[in-house]
């Protein structure tokens, strides 16, 4: 692809390379499953990329004026996380949203003529909501974490019930995601509709479960976002282990204990889950 290998020296591209590799190794991203978008400051991008050289401009089907002029590293649609480290300039791209929010310029990557993830609507709309909550917000991460998917087959899909079970599965869960998880109904993926619904949930929490599909996470750093999903996936794994145990669940963390935990760690559990 005529790569100069400059991407191996770009720290924010490196971070996406590492994350995709780790996610694939966790078994969360079979084939082309999963996608990441990473908001990077213009000054940081300009240190490494000549942003006046636009490779292609592509239209957006949904307006994102709030993101005008912003730069994102985004995984390519149809690309395998397994392969990102082998050819980052093919599997990733850097894009800049146009001033009117109706298109974006590709300034680096997608070297085989590719384009950003089919879930770009969910990513961009979620970035808009999370940035309103926290100007430090940077990352949207989607993956097909196995036990979260499994849990959506056998657990009540009400957000409060789903959140409470996750909190009960590992003591630190409540501390890591006191806002709980949002849960959508089943949707066709890659649509503006699932994007809008995901972003609506992102107004209140940083984790959104897509039943029989996977999870979306949001955060300020790659580590933090990865850690959020890792924590939910671990709790879902414990749930899948204990719920199928022939002895059944004999004890769990009580609502009073969860309340004591929240107090000790200075977090506020989302209202309506704990009954104390
Ligand atoms: P992309 O290959 O378009 O990123 O889609 C993968 C996916 O996980 C869809 O939900
Ligand atoms: Zn997916």
mmCIF file of C-alpha atoms and ligand atoms in Angstrom:
data_model
loop_
_atom_site.group_PDB
_atom_site.id
_atom_site.type_symbol
_atom_site.label_atom_id
_atom_site.label_comp_id
_atom_site.label_asym_id
_atom_site.label_seq_id
_atom_site.Cartn_x
_atom_site.Cartn_y
_atom_site.Cartn_z
ATOM 1 C CA UNK A 1 0.000 0.000 0.000
ATOM 2 C CA UNK A 2 3.042 2.253 -0.237
ATOM 3 C CA UNK A 3 3.125 2.683 3.513
ATOM 4 C CA UNK A 4 6.012 4.616 4.974
ATOM 5 C CA UNK A 5 5.388 3.011 8.336
ATOM 6 C CA UNK A 6 4.952 6.431 9.891
ATOM 7 C CA UNK A 7 1.935 5.035 11.734
ATOM 8 C CA UNK A 8 4.253 3.065 13.983
ATOM 9 C CA UNK A 9 5.396 6.391 15.426
ATOM 10 C CA UNK A 10 1.993 7.994 15.881
ATOM 11 C CA UNK A 11 1.063 7.504 19.551
ATOM 12 C CA UNK A 12 -2.726 7.700 19.111
ATOM 13 C CA UNK A 13 -2.629 5.218 16.216
ATOM 14 C CA UNK A 14 -0.437 2.976 18.375
ATOM 15 C CA UNK A 15 -3.067 3.086 21.105
ATOM 16 C CA UNK A 16 -5.759 1.859 18.706
ATOM 17 C CA UNK A 17 -3.422 -0.847 17.420
ATOM 18 C CA UNK A 18 -2.816 -2.070 20.957
ATOM 19 C CA UNK A 19 -6.496 -1.924 21.911
ATOM 20 C CA UNK A 20 -7.671 -3.872 18.863
ATOM 21 C CA UNK A 21 -5.022 -6.514 19.489
ATOM 22 C CA UNK A 22 -5.982 -6.849 23.159
ATOM 23 C CA UNK A 23 -9.686 -6.993 22.329
ATOM 24 C CA UNK A 24 -9.122 -9.696 19.742
ATOM 25 C CA UNK A 25 -7.038 -11.675 22.226
ATOM 26 C CA UNK A 26 -9.893 -11.431 24.739
ATOM 27 C CA UNK A 27 -12.118 -13.127 22.150
ATOM 28 C CA UNK A 28 -14.383 -10.113 21.892
ATOM 29 C CA UNK A 29 -13.839 -9.420 18.199
ATOM 30 C CA UNK A 30 -14.255 -12.368 15.878
ATOM 31 C CA UNK A 31 -13.809 -11.653 12.162
ATOM 32 C CA UNK A 32 -14.638 -7.943 11.651
ATOM 33 C CA UNK A 33 -16.636 -7.726 14.886
ATOM 34 C CA UNK A 34 -16.175 -4.532 16.882
ATOM 35 C CA UNK A 35 -15.097 -0.979 16.160
ATOM 36 C CA UNK A 36 -13.318 1.909 17.909
ATOM 37 C CA UNK A 37 -13.377 5.660 17.393
ATOM 38 C CA UNK A 38 -10.881 7.920 19.159
ATOM 39 C CA UNK A 39 -11.232 11.703 19.258
ATOM 40 C CA UNK A 40 -7.782 13.291 18.910
ATOM 41 C CA UNK A 41 -6.873 16.988 19.273
ATOM 42 C CA UNK A 42 -6.147 18.759 15.999
ATOM 43 C CA UNK A 43 -2.729 19.944 17.235
ATOM 44 C CA UNK A 44 -1.779 16.358 18.056
ATOM 45 C CA UNK A 45 -2.846 15.096 14.604
ATOM 46 C CA UNK A 46 -0.926 17.898 12.884
ATOM 47 C CA UNK A 47 2.292 16.795 14.572
ATOM 48 C CA UNK A 48 2.251 13.630 12.461
ATOM 49 C CA UNK A 49 -0.073 14.111 9.471
ATOM 50 C CA UNK A 50 -0.279 16.725 6.706
ATOM 51 C CA UNK A 51 -3.977 17.443 7.160
ATOM 52 C CA UNK A 52 -4.119 19.635 4.035
ATOM 53 C CA UNK A 53 -3.749 16.470 1.953
ATOM 54 C CA UNK A 54 -7.290 15.078 1.835
ATOM 55 C CA UNK A 55 -7.377 11.580 0.366
ATOM 56 C CA UNK A 56 -11.145 11.320 -0.063
ATOM 57 C CA UNK A 57 -14.301 13.047 1.164
ATOM 58 C CA UNK A 58 -17.341 10.918 1.979
ATOM 59 C CA UNK A 59 -20.910 11.980 2.848
ATOM 60 C CA UNK A 60 -22.595 11.340 6.196
ATOM 61 C CA UNK A 61 -26.240 10.237 6.221
ATOM 62 C CA UNK A 62 -26.784 11.873 9.603
ATOM 63 C CA UNK A 63 -25.756 15.437 10.501
ATOM 64 C CA UNK A 64 -23.108 15.844 13.218
ATOM 65 C CA UNK A 65 -22.513 19.590 13.296
ATOM 66 C CA UNK A 66 -21.484 19.299 16.959
ATOM 67 C CA UNK A 67 -18.367 17.425 15.799
ATOM 68 C CA UNK A 68 -17.419 19.919 13.044
ATOM 69 C CA UNK A 69 -13.661 20.108 12.545
ATOM 70 C CA UNK A 70 -12.932 17.257 14.946
ATOM 71 C CA UNK A 71 -10.486 14.469 14.120
ATOM 72 C CA UNK A 72 -11.039 10.784 14.875
ATOM 73 C CA UNK A 73 -9.057 7.600 14.425
ATOM 74 C CA UNK A 74 -11.692 5.050 13.357
ATOM 75 C CA UNK A 75 -11.429 1.326 12.602
ATOM 76 C CA UNK A 76 -12.381 0.383 9.049
ATOM 77 C CA UNK A 77 -15.599 -1.383 8.139
ATOM 78 C CA UNK A 78 -15.160 -5.076 7.403
ATOM 79 C CA UNK A 79 -11.630 -5.050 8.823
ATOM 80 C CA UNK A 80 -10.442 -7.682 11.272
ATOM 81 C CA UNK A 81 -9.097 -6.505 14.662
ATOM 82 C CA UNK A 82 -6.691 -9.448 14.394
ATOM 83 C CA UNK A 83 -5.027 -7.716 11.422
ATOM 84 C CA UNK A 84 -4.797 -4.095 12.583
ATOM 85 C CA UNK A 85 -1.226 -4.361 13.885
ATOM 86 C CA UNK A 86 -0.133 -6.029 10.631
ATOM 87 C CA UNK A 87 -1.371 -3.184 8.410
ATOM 88 C CA UNK A 88 -2.636 -0.193 10.414
ATOM 89 C CA UNK A 89 -2.865 2.093 7.364
ATOM 90 C CA UNK A 90 -5.266 -0.363 5.696
ATOM 91 C CA UNK A 91 -7.388 -1.277 8.712
ATOM 92 C CA UNK A 92 -7.594 2.171 10.343
ATOM 93 C CA UNK A 93 -8.141 5.724 9.155
ATOM 94 C CA UNK A 94 -8.024 9.277 10.456
ATOM 95 C CA UNK A 95 -11.005 11.405 9.492
ATOM 96 C CA UNK A 96 -12.026 15.040 9.997
ATOM 97 C CA UNK A 97 -15.677 16.070 10.177
ATOM 98 C CA UNK A 98 -16.603 18.880 7.754
ATOM 99 C CA UNK A 99 -17.708 22.308 8.992
ATOM 100 C CA UNK A 100 -21.363 21.618 8.123
ATOM 101 C CA UNK A 101 -21.271 18.163 9.796
ATOM 102 C CA UNK A 102 -22.574 16.524 6.623
ATOM 103 C CA UNK A 103 -19.391 14.828 5.376
ATOM 104 C CA UNK A 104 -15.876 13.892 6.467
ATOM 105 C CA UNK A 105 -12.402 14.013 4.958
ATOM 106 C CA UNK A 106 -10.039 11.057 5.129
ATOM 107 C CA UNK A 107 -6.579 12.453 5.909
ATOM 108 C CA UNK A 108 -4.799 9.166 6.564
ATOM 109 C CA UNK A 109 -5.382 5.393 6.258
ATOM 110 C CA UNK A 110 -8.053 3.178 4.632
ATOM 111 C CA UNK A 111 -5.271 2.592 2.118
ATOM 112 C CA UNK A 112 -7.128 -0.090 0.147
ATOM 113 C CA UNK A 113 -10.074 2.217 -0.563
ATOM 114 C CA UNK A 114 -11.882 1.271 2.654
ATOM 115 C CA UNK A 115 -14.017 3.453 4.853
ATOM 116 C CA UNK A 116 -14.928 3.844 8.542
ATOM 117 C CA UNK A 117 -17.016 1.345 10.481
ATOM 118 C CA UNK A 118 -20.656 0.773 9.529
ATOM 119 C CA UNK A 119 -21.446 1.770 13.141
ATOM 120 C CA UNK A 120 -20.222 5.335 12.597
ATOM 121 C CA UNK A 121 -23.690 6.711 13.434
ATOM 122 C CA UNK A 122 -23.632 5.055 16.876
ATOM 123 C CA UNK A 123 -20.065 6.266 17.441
ATOM 124 C CA UNK A 124 -20.582 9.876 16.363
ATOM 125 C CA UNK A 125 -23.958 10.294 18.079
ATOM 126 C CA UNK A 126 -22.529 8.767 21.279
ATOM 127 C CA UNK A 127 -19.482 11.070 21.142
ATOM 128 C CA UNK A 128 -21.848 14.047 20.942
ATOM 129 C CA UNK A 129 -23.753 12.946 24.061
ATOM 130 C CA UNK A 130 -20.689 11.996 26.110
ATOM 131 C CA UNK A 131 -18.898 15.275 25.254
ATOM 132 C CA UNK A 132 -21.895 17.174 26.666
ATOM 133 C CA UNK A 133 -21.362 15.303 29.952
ATOM 134 C CA UNK A 134 -17.576 15.382 30.029
ATOM 135 C CA UNK A 135 -15.292 17.502 27.832
ATOM 136 C CA UNK A 136 -12.465 15.016 28.550
ATOM 137 C CA UNK A 137 -14.424 12.233 26.838
ATOM 138 C CA UNK A 138 -12.488 10.686 23.897
ATOM 139 C CA UNK A 139 -13.282 7.028 23.182
ATOM 140 C CA UNK A 140 -16.229 4.998 21.926
ATOM 141 C CA UNK A 141 -15.574 1.249 21.807
ATOM 142 C CA UNK A 142 -17.849 -1.520 20.532
ATOM 143 C CA UNK A 143 -17.222 -5.271 20.730
ATOM 144 C CA UNK A 144 -18.903 -8.664 20.814
ATOM 145 C CA UNK A 145 -17.881 -9.683 24.338
ATOM 146 C CA UNK A 146 -18.980 -13.297 24.668
ATOM 147 C CA UNK A 147 -20.523 -13.478 28.118
ATOM 148 C CA UNK A 148 -22.386 -10.192 27.792
ATOM 149 C CA UNK A 149 -24.015 -11.614 24.654
ATOM 150 C CA UNK A 150 -24.742 -14.905 26.439
ATOM 151 C CA UNK A 151 -26.314 -13.094 29.387
ATOM 152 C CA UNK A 152 -28.760 -11.289 27.086
ATOM 153 C CA UNK A 153 -30.301 -14.678 26.217
ATOM 154 C CA UNK A 154 -31.027 -15.780 29.760
ATOM 155 C CA UNK A 155 -31.387 -12.624 31.887
ATOM 156 C CA UNK A 156 -34.257 -10.164 32.198
ATOM 157 C CA UNK A 157 -33.387 -7.243 29.854
ATOM 158 C CA UNK A 158 -34.712 -4.495 32.126
ATOM 159 C CA UNK A 159 -31.822 -2.092 32.748
ATOM 160 C CA UNK A 160 -32.258 -2.046 36.495
ATOM 161 C CA UNK A 161 -32.356 -5.838 36.814
ATOM 162 C CA UNK A 162 -29.407 -6.265 34.425
ATOM 163 C CA UNK A 163 -27.365 -3.613 36.247
ATOM 164 C CA UNK A 164 -28.092 -5.084 39.679
ATOM 165 C CA UNK A 165 -27.069 -8.593 38.663
ATOM 166 C CA UNK A 166 -23.798 -7.278 37.212
ATOM 167 C CA UNK A 167 -23.093 -5.309 40.414
ATOM 168 C CA UNK A 168 -23.711 -8.472 42.452
ATOM 169 C CA UNK A 169 -21.321 -10.651 40.447
ATOM 170 C CA UNK A 170 -18.021 -8.980 41.433
ATOM 171 C CA UNK A 171 -17.585 -6.604 44.352
ATOM 172 C CA UNK A 172 -15.804 -3.882 42.376
ATOM 173 C CA UNK A 173 -18.450 -3.585 39.642
ATOM 174 C CA UNK A 174 -20.517 -0.938 41.411
ATOM 175 C CA UNK A 175 -17.399 1.160 41.946
ATOM 176 C CA UNK A 176 -16.399 0.883 38.252
ATOM 177 C CA UNK A 177 -19.846 1.609 36.744
ATOM 178 C CA UNK A 178 -22.117 3.224 39.362
ATOM 179 C CA UNK A 179 -24.273 4.625 36.527
ATOM 180 C CA UNK A 180 -25.149 1.065 35.563
ATOM 181 C CA UNK A 181 -25.679 -0.161 32.017
ATOM 182 C CA UNK A 182 -28.236 0.855 29.411
ATOM 183 C CA UNK A 183 -29.914 -1.981 27.516
ATOM 184 C CA UNK A 184 -31.471 -1.533 24.061
ATOM 185 C CA UNK A 185 -34.055 -3.729 22.403
ATOM 186 C CA UNK A 186 -32.727 -5.785 19.473
ATOM 187 C CA UNK A 187 -31.984 -3.622 16.410
ATOM 188 C CA UNK A 188 -30.553 -4.109 12.931
ATOM 189 C CA UNK A 189 -26.895 -3.069 13.361
ATOM 190 C CA UNK A 190 -25.159 -0.362 11.342
ATOM 191 C CA UNK A 191 -28.251 1.851 11.119
ATOM 192 C CA UNK A 192 -28.953 5.436 12.135
ATOM 193 C CA UNK A 193 -31.752 4.068 14.355
ATOM 194 C CA UNK A 194 -29.435 1.952 16.518
ATOM 195 C CA UNK A 195 -27.066 4.930 16.570
ATOM 196 C CA UNK A 196 -29.742 7.264 17.892
ATOM 197 C CA UNK A 197 -30.961 4.747 20.479
ATOM 198 C CA UNK A 198 -27.409 4.074 21.708
ATOM 199 C CA UNK A 199 -26.635 7.784 22.035
ATOM 200 C CA UNK A 200 -29.894 8.342 23.934
ATOM 201 C CA UNK A 201 -28.695 5.817 26.555
ATOM 202 C CA UNK A 202 -25.232 7.411 26.581
ATOM 203 C CA UNK A 203 -26.833 10.534 28.059
ATOM 204 C CA UNK A 204 -27.045 8.670 31.377
ATOM 205 C CA UNK A 205 -24.410 5.938 31.339
ATOM 206 C CA UNK A 206 -21.184 4.921 29.641
ATOM 207 C CA UNK A 207 -22.145 1.338 28.822
ATOM 208 C CA UNK A 208 -24.883 0.206 26.455
ATOM 209 C CA UNK A 209 -25.736 -3.452 25.895
ATOM 210 C CA UNK A 210 -27.020 -4.562 22.497
ATOM 211 C CA UNK A 211 -28.914 -7.837 23.108
ATOM 212 C CA UNK A 212 -27.623 -10.846 21.150
ATOM 213 C CA UNK A 213 -24.931 -8.573 19.681
ATOM 214 C CA UNK A 214 -22.486 -6.953 22.115
ATOM 215 C CA UNK A 215 -21.694 -3.812 24.058
ATOM 216 C CA UNK A 216 -20.723 -0.148 23.597
ATOM 217 C CA UNK A 217 -18.460 1.623 26.081
ATOM 218 C CA UNK A 218 -17.364 5.251 26.396
ATOM 219 C CA UNK A 219 -14.449 6.819 28.251
ATOM 220 C CA UNK A 220 -11.708 9.411 28.495
ATOM 221 C CA UNK A 221 -8.843 7.018 27.735
ATOM 222 C CA UNK A 222 -8.385 3.737 25.911
ATOM 223 C CA UNK A 223 -7.439 1.965 29.165
ATOM 224 C CA UNK A 224 -10.452 3.276 31.021
ATOM 225 C CA UNK A 225 -12.881 2.307 28.251
ATOM 226 C CA UNK A 226 -11.313 -1.117 27.801
ATOM 227 C CA UNK A 227 -11.437 -1.563 31.574
ATOM 228 C CA UNK A 228 -15.134 -0.715 31.720
ATOM 229 C CA UNK A 229 -16.013 -3.346 29.130
ATOM 230 C CA UNK A 230 -13.591 -5.826 30.692
ATOM 231 C CA UNK A 231 -15.309 -5.391 34.063
ATOM 232 C CA UNK A 232 -18.815 -5.897 32.672
ATOM 233 C CA UNK A 233 -17.656 -8.892 30.648
ATOM 234 C CA UNK A 234 -16.053 -10.428 33.753
ATOM 235 C CA UNK A 235 -19.261 -9.960 35.750
ATOM 236 C CA UNK A 236 -21.296 -11.465 32.897
ATOM 237 C CA UNK A 237 -18.883 -14.416 32.829
ATOM 238 C CA UNK A 238 -19.362 -15.016 36.551
ATOM 239 C CA UNK A 239 -23.120 -14.784 36.042
ATOM 240 C CA UNK A 240 -23.014 -17.366 33.256
ATOM 241 C CA UNK A 241 -20.940 -19.668 35.505
ATOM 242 C CA UNK A 242 -23.122 -19.408 38.576
ATOM 243 C CA UNK A 243 -26.539 -19.215 36.941
ATOM 244 C CA UNK A 244 -26.042 -22.544 35.228
ATOM 245 C CA UNK A 245 -24.628 -24.177 38.350
ATOM 246 C CA UNK A 246 -26.792 -27.074 39.372
ATOM 247 C CA UNK A 247 -26.736 -26.012 43.032
ATOM 248 C CA UNK A 248 -28.075 -22.562 42.088
ATOM 249 C CA UNK A 249 -26.955 -19.268 43.665
ATOM 250 C CA UNK A 250 -26.816 -19.699 47.469
ATOM 251 C CA UNK A 251 -25.681 -16.192 48.407
ATOM 252 C CA UNK A 252 -24.931 -12.906 46.737
ATOM 253 C CA UNK A 253 -23.959 -9.339 47.660
ATOM 254 C CA UNK A 254 -26.939 -7.778 49.426
ATOM 255 C CA UNK A 255 -28.386 -4.355 48.671
ATOM 256 C CA UNK A 256 -27.145 -3.173 52.084
ATOM 257 C CA UNK A 257 -23.612 -4.379 51.291
ATOM 258 C CA UNK A 258 -23.701 -2.663 47.877
ATOM 259 C CA UNK A 259 -24.831 0.541 49.599
ATOM 260 C CA UNK A 260 -21.976 0.280 52.135
ATOM 261 C CA UNK A 261 -19.560 -0.308 49.253
ATOM 262 C CA UNK A 262 -20.770 2.784 47.373
ATOM 263 C CA UNK A 263 -20.347 4.857 50.541
ATOM 264 C CA UNK A 264 -16.850 3.518 51.177
ATOM 265 C CA UNK A 265 -15.733 4.323 47.619
ATOM 266 C CA UNK A 266 -17.596 7.634 47.333
ATOM 267 C CA UNK A 267 -19.746 6.682 44.326
ATOM 268 C CA UNK A 268 -23.475 7.216 43.838
ATOM 269 C CA UNK A 269 -25.353 4.195 42.495
ATOM 270 C CA UNK A 270 -27.878 5.046 39.791
ATOM 271 C CA UNK A 271 -31.296 5.468 41.442
ATOM 272 C CA UNK A 272 -33.888 2.716 41.489
ATOM 273 C CA UNK A 273 -31.616 -0.334 41.519
ATOM 274 C CA UNK A 274 -30.878 -0.858 45.208
ATOM 275 C CA UNK A 275 -33.718 -1.204 47.689
ATOM 276 C CA UNK A 276 -32.393 0.127 50.999
HETATM 277 P P1 LIG B 1 -17.769 -2.963 10.967
HETATM 278 O O1 LIG B 1 -16.878 -4.005 10.345
HETATM 279 O O2 LIG B 1 -18.503 -2.154 9.927
HETATM 280 O O3 LIG B 1 -17.015 -2.103 11.964
HETATM 281 O O4 LIG B 1 -18.916 -3.719 11.772
HETATM 282 C C1 LIG B 1 -18.620 -4.631 12.776
HETATM 283 C C2 LIG B 1 -19.667 -4.691 13.829
HETATM 284 O O5 LIG B 1 -19.366 -5.092 14.927
HETATM 285 C C3 LIG B 1 -21.048 -4.257 13.511
HETATM 286 O O6 LIG B 1 -21.822 -4.124 14.665
HETATM 287 ZN ZN1 LIG B 2 -21.068 -5.355 16.287
#
